[in-house]
Every structure is written in C-alpha cells, then in structure tokens.
Short mmCIF file of C-alpha atoms in Angstrom, two decimals:
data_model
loop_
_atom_site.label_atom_id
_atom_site.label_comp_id
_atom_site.label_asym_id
_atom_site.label_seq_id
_atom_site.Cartn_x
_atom_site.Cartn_y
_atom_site.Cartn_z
CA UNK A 53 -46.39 6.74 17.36
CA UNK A 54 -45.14 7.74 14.10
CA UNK A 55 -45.16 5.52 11.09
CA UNK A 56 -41.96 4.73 9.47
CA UNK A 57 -41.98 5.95 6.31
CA UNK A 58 -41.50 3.21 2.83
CA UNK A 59 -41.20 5.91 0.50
CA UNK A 60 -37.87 5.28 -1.34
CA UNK A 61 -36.84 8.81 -1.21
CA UNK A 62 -36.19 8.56 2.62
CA UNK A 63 -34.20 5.29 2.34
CA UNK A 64 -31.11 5.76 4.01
CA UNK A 65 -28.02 6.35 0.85
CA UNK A 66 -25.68 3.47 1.92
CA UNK A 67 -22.70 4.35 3.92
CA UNK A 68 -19.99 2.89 1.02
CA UNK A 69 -16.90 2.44 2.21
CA UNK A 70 -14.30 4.18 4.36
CA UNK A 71 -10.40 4.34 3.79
CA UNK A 72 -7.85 4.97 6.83
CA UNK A 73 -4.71 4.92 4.97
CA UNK A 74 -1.41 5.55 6.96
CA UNK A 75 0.61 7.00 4.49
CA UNK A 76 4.43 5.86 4.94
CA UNK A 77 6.39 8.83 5.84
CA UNK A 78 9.51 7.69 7.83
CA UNK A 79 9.74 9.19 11.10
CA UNK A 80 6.44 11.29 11.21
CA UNK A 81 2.66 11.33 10.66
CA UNK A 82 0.31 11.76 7.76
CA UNK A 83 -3.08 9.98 7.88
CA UNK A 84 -5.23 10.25 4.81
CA UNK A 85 -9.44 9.47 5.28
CA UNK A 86 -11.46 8.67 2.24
CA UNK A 87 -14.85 8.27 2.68
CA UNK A 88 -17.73 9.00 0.06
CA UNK A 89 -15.58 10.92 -2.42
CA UNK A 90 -14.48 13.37 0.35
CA UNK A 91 -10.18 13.15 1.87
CA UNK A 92 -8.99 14.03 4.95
CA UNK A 93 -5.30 14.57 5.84
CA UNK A 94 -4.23 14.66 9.52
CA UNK A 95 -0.70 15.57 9.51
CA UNK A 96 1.75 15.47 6.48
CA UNK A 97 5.17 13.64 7.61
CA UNK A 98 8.64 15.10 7.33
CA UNK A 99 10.04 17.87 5.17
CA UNK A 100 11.88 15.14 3.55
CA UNK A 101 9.05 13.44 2.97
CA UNK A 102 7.19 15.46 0.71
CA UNK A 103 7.46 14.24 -2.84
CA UNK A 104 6.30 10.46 -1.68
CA UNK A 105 3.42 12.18 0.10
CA UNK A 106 2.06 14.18 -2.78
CA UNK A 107 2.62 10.95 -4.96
CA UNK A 108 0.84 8.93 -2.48
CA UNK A 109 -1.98 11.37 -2.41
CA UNK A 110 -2.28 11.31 -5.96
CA UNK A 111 -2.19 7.66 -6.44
CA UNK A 112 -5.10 7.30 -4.02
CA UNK A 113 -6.90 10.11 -6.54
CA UNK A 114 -7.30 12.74 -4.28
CA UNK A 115 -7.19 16.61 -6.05
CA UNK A 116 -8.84 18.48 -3.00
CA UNK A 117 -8.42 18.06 0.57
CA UNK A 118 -11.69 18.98 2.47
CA UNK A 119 -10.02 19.07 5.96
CA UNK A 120 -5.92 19.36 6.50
CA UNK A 121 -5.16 18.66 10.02
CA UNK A 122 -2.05 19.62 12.29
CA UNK A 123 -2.39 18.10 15.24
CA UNK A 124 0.81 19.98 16.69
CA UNK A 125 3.25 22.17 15.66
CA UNK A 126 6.36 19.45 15.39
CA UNK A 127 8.68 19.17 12.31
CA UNK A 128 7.32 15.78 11.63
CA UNK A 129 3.82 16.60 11.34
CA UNK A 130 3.98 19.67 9.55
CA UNK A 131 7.43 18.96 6.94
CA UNK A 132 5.12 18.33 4.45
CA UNK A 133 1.68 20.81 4.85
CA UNK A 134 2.92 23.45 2.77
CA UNK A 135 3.90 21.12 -0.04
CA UNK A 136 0.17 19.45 0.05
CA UNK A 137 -1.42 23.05 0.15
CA UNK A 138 0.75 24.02 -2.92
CA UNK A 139 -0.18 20.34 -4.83
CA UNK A 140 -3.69 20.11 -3.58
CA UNK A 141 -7.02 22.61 -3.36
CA UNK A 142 -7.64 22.39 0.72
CA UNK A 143 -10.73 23.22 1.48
CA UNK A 144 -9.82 24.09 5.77
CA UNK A 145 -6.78 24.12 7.62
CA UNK A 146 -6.94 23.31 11.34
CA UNK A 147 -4.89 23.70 14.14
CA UNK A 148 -4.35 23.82 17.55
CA UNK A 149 -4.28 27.09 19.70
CA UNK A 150 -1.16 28.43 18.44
CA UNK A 151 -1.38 31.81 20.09
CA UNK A 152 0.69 30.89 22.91
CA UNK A 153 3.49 29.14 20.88
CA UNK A 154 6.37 30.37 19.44
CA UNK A 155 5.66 29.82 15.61
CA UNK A 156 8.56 29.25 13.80
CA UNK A 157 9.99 27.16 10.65
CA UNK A 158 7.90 24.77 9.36
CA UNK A 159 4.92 26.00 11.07
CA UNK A 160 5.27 29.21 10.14
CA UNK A 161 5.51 28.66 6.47
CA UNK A 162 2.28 26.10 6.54
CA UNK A 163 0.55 28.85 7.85
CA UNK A 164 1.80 31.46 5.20
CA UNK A 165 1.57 29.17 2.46
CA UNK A 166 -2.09 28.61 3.37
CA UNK A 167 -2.92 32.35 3.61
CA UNK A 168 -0.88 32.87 0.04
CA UNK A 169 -3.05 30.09 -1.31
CA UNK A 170 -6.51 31.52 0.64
CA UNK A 171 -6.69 28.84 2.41
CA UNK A 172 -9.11 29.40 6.23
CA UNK A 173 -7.19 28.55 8.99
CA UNK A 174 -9.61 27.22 11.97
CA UNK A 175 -8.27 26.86 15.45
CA UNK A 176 -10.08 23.78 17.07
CA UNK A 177 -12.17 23.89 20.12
CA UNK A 178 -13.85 20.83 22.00
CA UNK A 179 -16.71 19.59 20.27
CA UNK A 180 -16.14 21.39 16.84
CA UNK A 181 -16.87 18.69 13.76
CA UNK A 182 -16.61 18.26 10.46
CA UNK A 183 -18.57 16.47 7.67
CA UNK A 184 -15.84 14.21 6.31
CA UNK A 185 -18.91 12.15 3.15
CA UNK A 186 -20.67 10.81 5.16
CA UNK A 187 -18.94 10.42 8.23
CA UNK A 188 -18.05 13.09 11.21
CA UNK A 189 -14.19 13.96 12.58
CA UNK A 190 -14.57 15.93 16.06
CA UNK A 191 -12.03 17.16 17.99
CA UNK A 192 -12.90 15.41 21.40
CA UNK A 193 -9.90 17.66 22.62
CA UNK A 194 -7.58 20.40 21.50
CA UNK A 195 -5.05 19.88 23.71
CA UNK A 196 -4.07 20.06 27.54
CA UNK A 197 -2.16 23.08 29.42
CA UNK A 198 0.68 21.70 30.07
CA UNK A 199 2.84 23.13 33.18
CA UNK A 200 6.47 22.27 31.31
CA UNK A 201 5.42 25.16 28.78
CA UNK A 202 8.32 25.37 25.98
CA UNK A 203 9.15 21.33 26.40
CA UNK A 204 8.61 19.08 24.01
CA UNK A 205 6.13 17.19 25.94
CA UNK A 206 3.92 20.55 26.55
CA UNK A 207 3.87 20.63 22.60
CA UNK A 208 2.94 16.83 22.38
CA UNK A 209 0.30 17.31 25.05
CA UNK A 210 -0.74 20.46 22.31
CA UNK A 211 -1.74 17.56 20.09
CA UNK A 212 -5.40 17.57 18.71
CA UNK A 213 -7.40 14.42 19.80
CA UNK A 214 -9.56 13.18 16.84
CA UNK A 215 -12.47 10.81 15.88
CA UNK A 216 -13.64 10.06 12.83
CA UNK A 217 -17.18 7.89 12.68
CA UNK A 218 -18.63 6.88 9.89
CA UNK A 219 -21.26 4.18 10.25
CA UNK A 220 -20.21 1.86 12.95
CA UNK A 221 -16.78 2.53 12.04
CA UNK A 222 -14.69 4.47 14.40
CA UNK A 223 -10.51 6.10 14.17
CA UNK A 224 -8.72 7.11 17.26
CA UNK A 225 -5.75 9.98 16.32
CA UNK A 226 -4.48 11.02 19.19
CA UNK A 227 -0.91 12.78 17.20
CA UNK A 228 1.66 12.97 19.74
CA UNK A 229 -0.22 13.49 22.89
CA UNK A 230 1.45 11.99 26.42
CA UNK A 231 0.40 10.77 29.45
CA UNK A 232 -1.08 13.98 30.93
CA UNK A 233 -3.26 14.24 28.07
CA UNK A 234 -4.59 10.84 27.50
CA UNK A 235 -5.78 10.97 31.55
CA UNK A 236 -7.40 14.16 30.06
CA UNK A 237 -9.16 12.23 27.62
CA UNK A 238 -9.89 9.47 29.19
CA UNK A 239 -11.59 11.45 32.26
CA UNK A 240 -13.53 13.84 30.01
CA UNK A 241 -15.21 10.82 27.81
CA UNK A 242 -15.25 7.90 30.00
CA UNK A 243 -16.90 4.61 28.21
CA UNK A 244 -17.22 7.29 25.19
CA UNK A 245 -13.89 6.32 22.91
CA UNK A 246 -13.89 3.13 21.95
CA UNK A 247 -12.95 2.84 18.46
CA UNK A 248 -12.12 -0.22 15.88
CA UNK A 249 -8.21 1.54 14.54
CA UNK A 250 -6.23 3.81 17.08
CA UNK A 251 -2.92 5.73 16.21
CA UNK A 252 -0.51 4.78 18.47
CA UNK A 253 -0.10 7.72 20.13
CA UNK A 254 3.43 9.89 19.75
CA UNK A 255 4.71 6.56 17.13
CA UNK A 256 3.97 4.30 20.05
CA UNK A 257 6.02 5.83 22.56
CA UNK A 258 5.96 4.56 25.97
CA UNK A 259 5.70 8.03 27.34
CA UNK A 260 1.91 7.45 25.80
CA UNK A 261 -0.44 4.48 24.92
CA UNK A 262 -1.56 4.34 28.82
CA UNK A 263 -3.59 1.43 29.58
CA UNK A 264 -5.83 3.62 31.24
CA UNK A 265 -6.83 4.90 27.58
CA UNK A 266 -6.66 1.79 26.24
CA UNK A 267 -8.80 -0.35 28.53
CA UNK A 268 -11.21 2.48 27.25
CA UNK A 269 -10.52 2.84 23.69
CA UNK A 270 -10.36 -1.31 23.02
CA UNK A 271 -9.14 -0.88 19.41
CA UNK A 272 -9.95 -3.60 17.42
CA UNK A 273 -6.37 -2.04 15.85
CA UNK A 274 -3.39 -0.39 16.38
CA UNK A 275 -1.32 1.50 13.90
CA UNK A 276 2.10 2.57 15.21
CA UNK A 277 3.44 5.51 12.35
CA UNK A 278 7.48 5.23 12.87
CA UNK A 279 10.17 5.10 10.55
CA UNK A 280 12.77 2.00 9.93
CA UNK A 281 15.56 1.48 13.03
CA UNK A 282 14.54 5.37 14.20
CA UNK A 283 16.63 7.08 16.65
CA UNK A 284 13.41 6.90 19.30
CA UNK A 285 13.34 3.18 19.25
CA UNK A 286 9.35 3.64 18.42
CA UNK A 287 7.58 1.57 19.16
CA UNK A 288 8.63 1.09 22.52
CA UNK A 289 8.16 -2.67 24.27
CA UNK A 290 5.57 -1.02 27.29
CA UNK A 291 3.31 0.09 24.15
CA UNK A 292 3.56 -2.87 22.44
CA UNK A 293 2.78 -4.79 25.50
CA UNK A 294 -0.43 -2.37 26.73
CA UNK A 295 -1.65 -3.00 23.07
CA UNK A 296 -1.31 -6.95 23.47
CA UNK A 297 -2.93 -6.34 27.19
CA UNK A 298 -6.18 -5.50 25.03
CA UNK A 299 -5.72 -8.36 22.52
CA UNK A 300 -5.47 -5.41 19.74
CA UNK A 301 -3.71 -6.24 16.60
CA UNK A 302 -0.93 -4.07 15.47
CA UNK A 303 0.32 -2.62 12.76
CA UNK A 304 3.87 -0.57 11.78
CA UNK A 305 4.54 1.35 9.10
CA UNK A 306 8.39 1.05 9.45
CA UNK A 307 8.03 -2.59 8.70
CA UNK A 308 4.96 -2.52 6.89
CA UNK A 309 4.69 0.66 4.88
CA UNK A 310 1.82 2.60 3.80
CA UNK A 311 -1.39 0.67 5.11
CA UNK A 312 -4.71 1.05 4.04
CA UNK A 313 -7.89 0.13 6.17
CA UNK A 314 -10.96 -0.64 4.20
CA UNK A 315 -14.44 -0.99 6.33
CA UNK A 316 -17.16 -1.94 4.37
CA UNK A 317 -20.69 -3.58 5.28
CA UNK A 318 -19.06 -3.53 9.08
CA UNK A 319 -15.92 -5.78 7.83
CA UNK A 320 -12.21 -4.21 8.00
CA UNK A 321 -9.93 -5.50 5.71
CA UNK A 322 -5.81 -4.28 5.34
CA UNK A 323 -3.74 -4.26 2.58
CA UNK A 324 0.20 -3.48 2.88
CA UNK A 325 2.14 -1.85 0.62
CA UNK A 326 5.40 -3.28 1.45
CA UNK A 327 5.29 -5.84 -0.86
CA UNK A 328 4.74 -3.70 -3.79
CA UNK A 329 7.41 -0.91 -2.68
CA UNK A 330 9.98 -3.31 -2.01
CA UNK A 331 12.80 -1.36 -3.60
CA UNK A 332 13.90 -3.43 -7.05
CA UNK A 333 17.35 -5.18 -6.60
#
C-alpha cells in the first residue's frame, strides 16, 4: 500500500482546544462554540436578556459570529438574535423550515434585522454542515411534523437537532425538542449520537430527555439551561433521574451560571461562573 508520508507539511495542525460555553440567560437558551478562532451561537436567550448576552459575548472576545443558530421560533431562543446581529458581524443565520409557521414578534424581527444587516438566512435540511475551525456542526435533524400543528409542542418538536465534533469531542443540542422527536432521532441514527456534553433537552423538561435517547447518547455531561425558581419547575425530577440512570454528570445554569467546557488533548475541564457573578452585598 501507500506510504505514509513524514514530510512536515502534511502533519496534521493540532486540533487546540474547543469551548462549549452555556451562556447564563435566565429562562432560555444561548450556547456559544469556540473552537480554533471561529464562534458559534445556537440560540440567544430572552429579550430581557440581551445586554448580559452581548457582554458575555464580548468578554469571551468574539466580534463575528460564523454560524447563528435558531433552533425554533420560541421567545426564549430568539429574545436576543436581533440584538447579537446588530452587536456582532454574523457570517449565516439558520433556521428551521419556517414556511409553515406563523412568523411573528421576535421571530419576525430576527429575520428582518438580519436582511437589514445582509445577513443569509439558510433553512436547515438533514445532513447540511458547517465548518465551525476545525470542527463540523450538522443538523442530524431539522425537525419532526408534528400532528398538534399550532401547539407549543409542534413548535418544540420544530427544534433543530445539532452536533458539533471536533476531534474526539462531541455536543448534543437538541433546543426544545419532545418526545416525538427524540424517538425521531434516536430511530434515524441508532448507535450514531453518542456525545461527551448534551443539552438537556427543552431546560430538562420531563416532556423530553427520554431514556431511549439517552441510553444512546451516554453523555459524559449534561447541561440543563433554566433560569432560578422558573415557573416550569425545569429541571424536572424524571430528567434528572434518566440523566443519573446513565451515570452522566449534570450541570444547571440556574444554580451554576454561565459554564464553560474546555476539551483539550481529550480532557474536559468546567469552570463556573457563579462564583465570580455572585452579586456584591
């Protein structure tokens, strides 16, 4: 066969380091990946949210976005999007299908903020992927038909599925998606999704975080993004206890705050920020 090559031009660049930071934002979602000088924002919180975000952003040195990422079209994922696209220079925007959706407030001004500021808008597909440095975010699935069209649930089950791989390093965002579409999941990529952080799907609702995805995912990690005493009761005891059925370590960002995931050389590493947000006396 083929030699292997021992010029040093070919070596393999090393893979640095990757950053999963889950960006406190109350009651909502906004996951920022750094990897190789490149950022990645899935979701953006809460309208009310918005000045800590952009500050957060900032303080983690990111000017340009290459990806934004709704994963669905609820107030809680999108408050903030139009906001980032005004502070930062976003590269994409994508989204789910929103064809079929009634597009209204938040949404709708994301998506007119981004054409004001020339920003593309993508709609995802199965399979589509992105060069986040040097590591890959696919959508594994857009979103599931639901039957309950106009519920909240039909929007959850909207949500965009996501991995990001970099390395042997692998991040589970599943945004708000429920039952129905976590059987999707599961059946379309079976012994395909296991991954060392998942988001606790919908803030760790218990209307989500089946074991049936989570015998398959076996997250080294969990992350549930809620905010302090919320109305939801997220995370719920059945997702806490499906997570502790696969021995995964979990995190919250209502008691925690912002957390930031380092991998590097195959290690993961945390660091909380609740110690050094604690609000002064």
């Amino acid at each position: 066969g083929l030699e292997p090559s021992h010029s040093e031009t070919t070596a393999p660049l090393p893979e640095g380091k990757t950053e999963v930071v889950f960006l406190d934002v109350g009651q909502g979602d906004a996951v920022l990946i750094l990897q190789n000088g490149a950022a990645c924002l899935i979701d953006a919180g809460p309208k009310d949210a918005w000045q800590n975000l952009v500050q957060n952003l900032r303080s983690y040195g990111v000017s340009q976005l290459d990806l934004l990422v709704m994963t669905h079209p609820h107030a809680d994922h999108v408050g903030g999007m139009q906001a980032v696209l005004q502070n930062f220079d976003v590269q994409t925007l994508l989204t789910p299908d929103l064809s079929e959706t009634d597009v209204t407030g938040q949404t709708q001004r994301t998506l007119q903020t981004a054409q004001e500021c020339g920003v593309p808008v993508e709609t995802a597909y199965t399979g589509q992927q992105y060069t986040i440095g040097t590591g890959t975010l696919t959508v594994l699935l857009p979103g599931v038909d639901a039957d309950t069209a106009g519920s909240d649930d039909a929007i959850n089950d909207m949500s965009l599925c996501l991995r990001f791989e970099a390395g042997n390093f692998t991040f589970l965002d599943t945004g708000d998606a429920e039952r129905n579409e976590e059987a999707a999941l599961a059946e379309q990529y079976p012994f395909r999704l296991r991954s060392t952080v998942f988001k606790a799907g919908h803030h760790g609702s218990s209307t989500s975080n089946t074991q049936t995805l989570l015998w398959q995912v076996q997250p080294q990690l969990v992350v549930a993004s809620c905010g302090l005493n919320n109305d939801y009761g997220h995370p719920h005891r059945a997702a806490l206890e499906n997570f502790a059925a696969v021995e995964a370590e979990v995190y919250r960002t209502d008691q925690e705050g912002s957390l930031t995931f380092l991998w590097q050389n195959n290690t993961l590493s945390v660091e909380t920020t609740a110690d050094a947000c604690a609000p002064a006396a």
